[in-house]
Amino acid sequence: MKTVSEVDALASSAHAGQTDKIGVPYVEHVRAVAAGLAPFGDELVMAGLLHDVVEDTDWTAERLRAEGVPPRVVATVEAVTNQPGVPYEERIRRIAGDRDATLVKISDNAHNSRADRAARLPEEKRVRLAAKYRAARDVLWAAADDRDVEAIVTVVNPSLLAELEERRERRRASRRHA
C-alpha cells in the first residue's frame, strides 16, 4: 500500500505542468485540500491529494489501484470525480451521500472559495463561482458534522468560519421558534 508521501509524489508527478484558474501550480491546490483533511487520517489525506487526478490527468481508478493506492482512497476519488453529463448540483447531492467524499469536497470547496484566490479572477467569473461554491456548501455542510466542517475550514479557509457560525445561529434560532 502507498504511503502519504508516495501519494504526494504521485499527485505531484500526475499534475506536473498543470496550473489552476489563477496560474498557480495545480499540486498546490491538492496539497491544500489534503491539509484540511489531516484530522481524518492518512486515507483522507491521500484522497485529498488525488481528488482531481482521475478527472484532470491520464490516471484512471484502475491504475491507482494497480499502483497500490488503498481501495478506500480510490473509492473516494471516484465519488468526487466529475462524470460527463452530470450537472454540478446533482454531483454535489450525490457526493453528500458519502461521508468521505463529502469531507474531501468540503475541503476542495473551502480552498476554491478563498478570497485571496478569487481576487485574481475576472469579476464575472469570481461572482459566478462564489455563488456556485456557496450553494454547494449549503448541501455539503448539511451532510457533515459541524465539528468536521470547522476542522477543515480552520485549516483551509478560516474566513468561512463566520459563515459556519451564521448557519449554526440560524439553526439555533429555528429550534427556539419551533
PDB file of C-alpha atoms in Angstrom:
ATOM      1  CA  MET A   1       0.000   0.000   0.000  1.00  0.00           C
ATOM      2  CA  LYS A   2       1.127   3.518  -0.770  1.00  0.00           C
ATOM      3  CA  THR A   3       2.103   5.948   1.976  1.00  0.00           C
ATOM      4  CA  VAL A   4       1.014   9.590   2.128  1.00  0.00           C
ATOM      5  CA  SER A   5       4.437  10.733   0.902  1.00  0.00           C
ATOM      6  CA  GLU A   6       4.280   8.292  -2.023  1.00  0.00           C
ATOM      7  CA  VAL A   7       0.790   9.511  -2.915  1.00  0.00           C
ATOM      8  CA  ASP A   8       2.001  13.112  -2.669  1.00  0.00           C
ATOM      9  CA  ALA A   9       4.787  12.282  -5.135  1.00  0.00           C
ATOM     10  CA  LEU A  10       2.261  10.552  -7.414  1.00  0.00           C
ATOM     11  CA  ALA A  11      -0.028  13.615  -7.323  1.00  0.00           C
ATOM     12  CA  SER A  12       2.908  15.932  -7.972  1.00  0.00           C
ATOM     13  CA  SER A  13       4.001  13.873 -10.964  1.00  0.00           C
ATOM     14  CA  ALA A  14       0.452  13.458 -12.315  1.00  0.00           C
ATOM     15  CA  HIS A  15      -0.278  17.204 -12.113  1.00  0.00           C
ATOM     16  CA  ALA A  16       3.217  18.284 -13.311  1.00  0.00           C
ATOM     17  CA  GLY A  17       2.944  21.278 -15.610  1.00  0.00           C
ATOM     18  CA  GLN A  18      -0.716  21.940 -14.750  1.00  0.00           C
ATOM     19  CA  THR A  19      -1.826  25.243 -13.277  1.00  0.00           C
ATOM     20  CA  ASP A  20      -5.099  26.215 -11.653  1.00  0.00           C
ATOM     21  CA  LYS A  21      -7.501  29.009 -12.657  1.00  0.00           C
ATOM     22  CA  ILE A  22      -5.142  31.658 -11.280  1.00  0.00           C
ATOM     23  CA  GLY A  23      -1.925  30.247 -12.742  1.00  0.00           C
ATOM     24  CA  VAL A  24      -0.575  28.545  -9.606  1.00  0.00           C
ATOM     25  CA  PRO A  25       0.924  25.039  -9.949  1.00  0.00           C
ATOM     26  CA  TYR A  26      -2.039  22.687  -9.544  1.00  0.00           C
ATOM     27  CA  VAL A  27      -0.294  20.490  -6.994  1.00  0.00           C
ATOM     28  CA  GLU A  28      -0.554  23.374  -4.504  1.00  0.00           C
ATOM     29  CA  HIS A  29      -4.359  23.084  -4.667  1.00  0.00           C
ATOM     30  CA  VAL A  30      -4.443  19.350  -3.995  1.00  0.00           C
ATOM     31  CA  ARG A  31      -1.943  19.749  -1.160  1.00  0.00           C
ATOM     32  CA  ALA A  32      -4.111  22.464   0.419  1.00  0.00           C
ATOM     33  CA  VAL A  33      -7.169  20.205   0.144  1.00  0.00           C
ATOM     34  CA  ALA A  34      -5.194  17.346   1.721  1.00  0.00           C
ATOM     35  CA  ALA A  35      -4.002  19.575   4.579  1.00  0.00           C
ATOM     36  CA  GLY A  36      -7.602  20.248   5.558  1.00  0.00           C
ATOM     37  CA  LEU A  37      -8.220  16.509   5.779  1.00  0.00           C
ATOM     38  CA  ALA A  38      -5.314  15.706   8.121  1.00  0.00           C
ATOM     39  CA  PRO A  39      -7.568  15.380  11.211  1.00  0.00           C
ATOM     40  CA  PHE A  40      -9.384  12.492   9.499  1.00  0.00           C
ATOM     41  CA  GLY A  41      -6.424  10.216   8.851  1.00  0.00           C
ATOM     42  CA  ASP A  42      -3.969   9.266   6.138  1.00  0.00           C
ATOM     43  CA  GLU A  43      -6.505   7.777   3.742  1.00  0.00           C
ATOM     44  CA  LEU A  44      -8.496  11.005   3.534  1.00  0.00           C
ATOM     45  CA  VAL A  45      -5.254  12.977   3.144  1.00  0.00           C
ATOM     46  CA  MET A  46      -4.412  10.686   0.208  1.00  0.00           C
ATOM     47  CA  ALA A  47      -7.902  11.190  -1.247  1.00  0.00           C
ATOM     48  CA  GLY A  48      -7.372  14.942  -0.987  1.00  0.00           C
ATOM     49  CA  LEU A  49      -4.072  14.675  -2.822  1.00  0.00           C
ATOM     50  CA  LEU A  50      -5.672  12.569  -5.558  1.00  0.00           C
ATOM     51  CA  HIS A  51      -9.154  14.107  -5.684  1.00  0.00           C
ATOM     52  CA  ASP A  52      -8.684  15.562  -9.181  1.00  0.00           C
ATOM     53  CA  VAL A  53      -6.197  13.063 -10.631  1.00  0.00           C
ATOM     54  CA  VAL A  54      -8.760  10.902 -12.472  1.00  0.00           C
ATOM     55  CA  GLU A  55     -10.656  13.961 -13.702  1.00  0.00           C
ATOM     56  CA  ASP A  56      -7.689  16.083 -14.785  1.00  0.00           C
ATOM     57  CA  THR A  57      -4.909  13.681 -15.820  1.00  0.00           C
ATOM     58  CA  ASP A  58      -4.483  10.433 -17.730  1.00  0.00           C
ATOM     59  CA  TRP A  59      -4.636   8.427 -14.487  1.00  0.00           C
ATOM     60  CA  THR A  60      -7.568   6.056 -14.030  1.00  0.00           C
ATOM     61  CA  ALA A  61      -9.047   4.482 -10.912  1.00  0.00           C
ATOM     62  CA  GLU A  62      -7.787   1.120 -12.149  1.00  0.00           C
ATOM     63  CA  ARG A  63      -4.260   2.460 -12.476  1.00  0.00           C
ATOM     64  CA  LEU A  64      -4.420   3.936  -8.962  1.00  0.00           C
ATOM     65  CA  ARG A  65      -5.470   0.533  -7.611  1.00  0.00           C
ATOM     66  CA  ALA A  66      -2.690  -1.193  -9.569  1.00  0.00           C
ATOM     67  CA  GLU A  67      -0.173   1.262  -8.079  1.00  0.00           C
ATOM     68  CA  GLY A  68      -1.197   0.270  -4.551  1.00  0.00           C
ATOM     69  CA  VAL A  69      -3.415   3.198  -3.622  1.00  0.00           C
ATOM     70  CA  PRO A  70      -5.729   1.940  -0.843  1.00  0.00           C
ATOM     71  CA  PRO A  71      -9.208   0.900  -2.038  1.00  0.00           C
ATOM     72  CA  ARG A  72     -10.983   3.386   0.269  1.00  0.00           C
ATOM     73  CA  VAL A  73      -8.909   6.218  -1.239  1.00  0.00           C
ATOM     74  CA  VAL A  74      -9.708   5.170  -4.814  1.00  0.00           C
ATOM     75  CA  ALA A  75     -13.414   4.833  -3.967  1.00  0.00           C
ATOM     76  CA  THR A  76     -13.423   8.359  -2.528  1.00  0.00           C
ATOM     77  CA  VAL A  77     -11.601   9.752  -5.563  1.00  0.00           C
ATOM     78  CA  GLU A  78     -14.163   8.076  -7.828  1.00  0.00           C
ATOM     79  CA  ALA A  79     -17.008   9.517  -5.747  1.00  0.00           C
ATOM     80  CA  VAL A  80     -15.790  13.103  -6.223  1.00  0.00           C
ATOM     81  CA  THR A  81     -14.748  12.742  -9.861  1.00  0.00           C
ATOM     82  CA  ASN A  82     -16.810  14.675 -12.377  1.00  0.00           C
ATOM     83  CA  GLN A  83     -18.883  12.484 -14.667  1.00  0.00           C
ATOM     84  CA  PRO A  84     -19.666  13.824 -18.143  1.00  0.00           C
ATOM     85  CA  GLY A  85     -23.275  14.913 -18.487  1.00  0.00           C
ATOM     86  CA  VAL A  86     -23.953  15.048 -14.738  1.00  0.00           C
ATOM     87  CA  PRO A  87     -24.899  18.583 -13.656  1.00  0.00           C
ATOM     88  CA  TYR A  88     -22.814  20.087 -10.858  1.00  0.00           C
ATOM     89  CA  GLU A  89     -25.749  20.336  -8.438  1.00  0.00           C
ATOM     90  CA  GLU A  90     -26.605  16.651  -8.939  1.00  0.00           C
ATOM     91  CA  ARG A  91     -22.964  15.705  -8.430  1.00  0.00           C
ATOM     92  CA  ILE A  92     -22.867  17.630  -5.142  1.00  0.00           C
ATOM     93  CA  ARG A  93     -26.042  15.883  -3.925  1.00  0.00           C
ATOM     94  CA  ARG A  94     -24.523  12.502  -4.811  1.00  0.00           C
ATOM     95  CA  ILE A  95     -21.267  13.349  -3.034  1.00  0.00           C
ATOM     96  CA  ALA A  96     -23.219  14.427   0.059  1.00  0.00           C
ATOM     97  CA  GLY A  97     -24.379  10.828   0.456  1.00  0.00           C
ATOM     98  CA  ASP A  98     -20.828   9.607   1.117  1.00  0.00           C
ATOM     99  CA  ARG A  99     -19.082  10.849   4.294  1.00  0.00           C
ATOM    100  CA  ASP A 100     -15.522  10.615   2.972  1.00  0.00           C
ATOM    101  CA  ALA A 101     -16.400  12.206  -0.376  1.00  0.00           C
ATOM    102  CA  THR A 102     -18.280  14.957   1.458  1.00  0.00           C
ATOM    103  CA  LEU A 103     -15.247  15.816   3.583  1.00  0.00           C
ATOM    104  CA  VAL A 104     -12.954  15.869   0.542  1.00  0.00           C
ATOM    105  CA  LYS A 105     -15.392  18.099  -1.348  1.00  0.00           C
ATOM    106  CA  ILE A 106     -15.789  20.427   1.661  1.00  0.00           C
ATOM    107  CA  SER A 107     -12.006  20.879   1.726  1.00  0.00           C
ATOM    108  CA  ASP A 108     -11.879  21.368  -2.061  1.00  0.00           C
ATOM    109  CA  ASN A 109     -14.720  23.901  -1.892  1.00  0.00           C
ATOM    110  CA  ALA A 110     -13.052  25.753   1.000  1.00  0.00           C
ATOM    111  CA  HIS A 111      -9.816  26.114  -0.937  1.00  0.00           C
ATOM    112  CA  ASN A 112     -11.589  27.146  -4.133  1.00  0.00           C
ATOM    113  CA  SER A 113     -13.529  29.748  -2.102  1.00  0.00           C
ATOM    114  CA  ARG A 114     -10.501  31.517  -0.653  1.00  0.00           C
ATOM    115  CA  ALA A 115     -10.838  35.266  -1.191  1.00  0.00           C
ATOM    116  CA  ASP A 116      -7.130  35.638  -1.999  1.00  0.00           C
ATOM    117  CA  ARG A 117      -7.528  33.160  -4.850  1.00  0.00           C
ATOM    118  CA  ALA A 118     -10.866  34.545  -6.076  1.00  0.00           C
ATOM    119  CA  ALA A 119      -9.484  38.083  -6.156  1.00  0.00           C
ATOM    120  CA  ARG A 120      -7.213  37.029  -9.011  1.00  0.00           C
ATOM    121  CA  LEU A 121     -10.144  36.002 -11.224  1.00  0.00           C
ATOM    122  CA  PRO A 122     -12.117  38.270 -13.556  1.00  0.00           C
ATOM    123  CA  GLU A 123     -15.110  39.748 -11.695  1.00  0.00           C
ATOM    124  CA  GLU A 124     -17.786  37.892 -13.677  1.00  0.00           C
ATOM    125  CA  LYS A 125     -16.099  34.538 -13.051  1.00  0.00           C
ATOM    126  CA  ARG A 126     -15.466  35.402  -9.396  1.00  0.00           C
ATOM    127  CA  VAL A 127     -19.150  36.214  -8.806  1.00  0.00           C
ATOM    128  CA  ARG A 128     -20.372  33.117 -10.669  1.00  0.00           C
ATOM    129  CA  LEU A 129     -18.009  30.768  -8.817  1.00  0.00           C
ATOM    130  CA  ALA A 130     -18.748  32.336  -5.416  1.00  0.00           C
ATOM    131  CA  ALA A 131     -22.471  31.624  -5.899  1.00  0.00           C
ATOM    132  CA  LYS A 132     -21.771  28.097  -7.144  1.00  0.00           C
ATOM    133  CA  TYR A 133     -19.487  27.285  -4.213  1.00  0.00           C
ATOM    134  CA  ARG A 134     -21.853  28.790  -1.630  1.00  0.00           C
ATOM    135  CA  ALA A 135     -24.763  26.718  -2.978  1.00  0.00           C
ATOM    136  CA  ALA A 136     -22.571  23.616  -2.795  1.00  0.00           C
ATOM    137  CA  ARG A 137     -21.679  24.418   0.821  1.00  0.00           C
ATOM    138  CA  ASP A 138     -25.402  24.502   1.664  1.00  0.00           C
ATOM    139  CA  VAL A 139     -25.632  20.843   0.620  1.00  0.00           C
ATOM    140  CA  LEU A 140     -22.208  19.620   1.741  1.00  0.00           C
ATOM    141  CA  TRP A 141     -22.162  21.261   5.155  1.00  0.00           C
ATOM    142  CA  ALA A 142     -25.677  19.979   5.903  1.00  0.00           C
ATOM    143  CA  ALA A 143     -24.385  16.448   5.219  1.00  0.00           C
ATOM    144  CA  ALA A 144     -21.435  16.747   7.615  1.00  0.00           C
ATOM    145  CA  ASP A 145     -20.918  17.220  11.317  1.00  0.00           C
ATOM    146  CA  ASP A 146     -20.292  20.899  12.158  1.00  0.00           C
ATOM    147  CA  ARG A 147     -17.111  19.944  14.037  1.00  0.00           C
ATOM    148  CA  ASP A 148     -15.736  18.250  10.914  1.00  0.00           C
ATOM    149  CA  VAL A 149     -16.577  21.285   8.764  1.00  0.00           C
ATOM    150  CA  GLU A 150     -14.947  23.540  11.346  1.00  0.00           C
ATOM    151  CA  ALA A 151     -11.796  21.396  11.454  1.00  0.00           C
ATOM    152  CA  ILE A 152     -11.430  21.607   7.680  1.00  0.00           C
ATOM    153  CA  VAL A 153     -12.179  25.295   7.141  1.00  0.00           C
ATOM    154  CA  THR A 154      -9.975  26.312  10.081  1.00  0.00           C
ATOM    155  CA  VAL A 155      -7.030  24.936   8.118  1.00  0.00           C
ATOM    156  CA  VAL A 156      -8.045  25.601   4.509  1.00  0.00           C
ATOM    157  CA  ASN A 157     -10.086  28.811   4.621  1.00  0.00           C
ATOM    158  CA  PRO A 158     -10.654  30.343   8.079  1.00  0.00           C
ATOM    159  CA  SER A 159     -12.773  33.141   6.583  1.00  0.00           C
ATOM    160  CA  LEU A 160     -15.551  30.540   6.172  1.00  0.00           C
ATOM    161  CA  LEU A 161     -15.786  30.149   9.960  1.00  0.00           C
ATOM    162  CA  ALA A 162     -18.051  33.213  10.081  1.00  0.00           C
ATOM    163  CA  GLU A 163     -20.397  31.604   7.544  1.00  0.00           C
ATOM    164  CA  LEU A 164     -20.407  28.398   9.577  1.00  0.00           C
ATOM    165  CA  GLU A 165     -21.269  30.318  12.750  1.00  0.00           C
ATOM    166  CA  GLU A 166     -24.106  32.129  10.923  1.00  0.00           C
ATOM    167  CA  ARG A 167     -25.534  28.758   9.887  1.00  0.00           C
ATOM    168  CA  ARG A 168     -25.288  27.466  13.444  1.00  0.00           C
ATOM    169  CA  GLU A 169     -27.061  30.569  14.752  1.00  0.00           C
ATOM    170  CA  ARG A 170     -29.879  30.202  12.189  1.00  0.00           C
ATOM    171  CA  ARG A 171     -30.363  26.574  13.264  1.00  0.00           C
ATOM    172  CA  ARG A 172     -30.448  27.559  16.940  1.00  0.00           C
ATOM    173  CA  ALA A 173     -32.974  30.309  16.204  1.00  0.00           C
ATOM    174  CA  SER A 174     -35.192  27.966  14.204  1.00  0.00           C
ATOM    175  CA  ARG A 175     -35.127  25.403  17.045  1.00  0.00           C
ATOM    176  CA  ARG A 176     -36.108  28.112  19.555  1.00  0.00           C
ATOM    177  CA  HIS A 177     -39.074  29.107  17.377  1.00  0.00           C
ATOM    178  CA  ALA A 178     -40.164  25.559  16.594  1.00  0.00           C
TER     179      ALA A 178
END
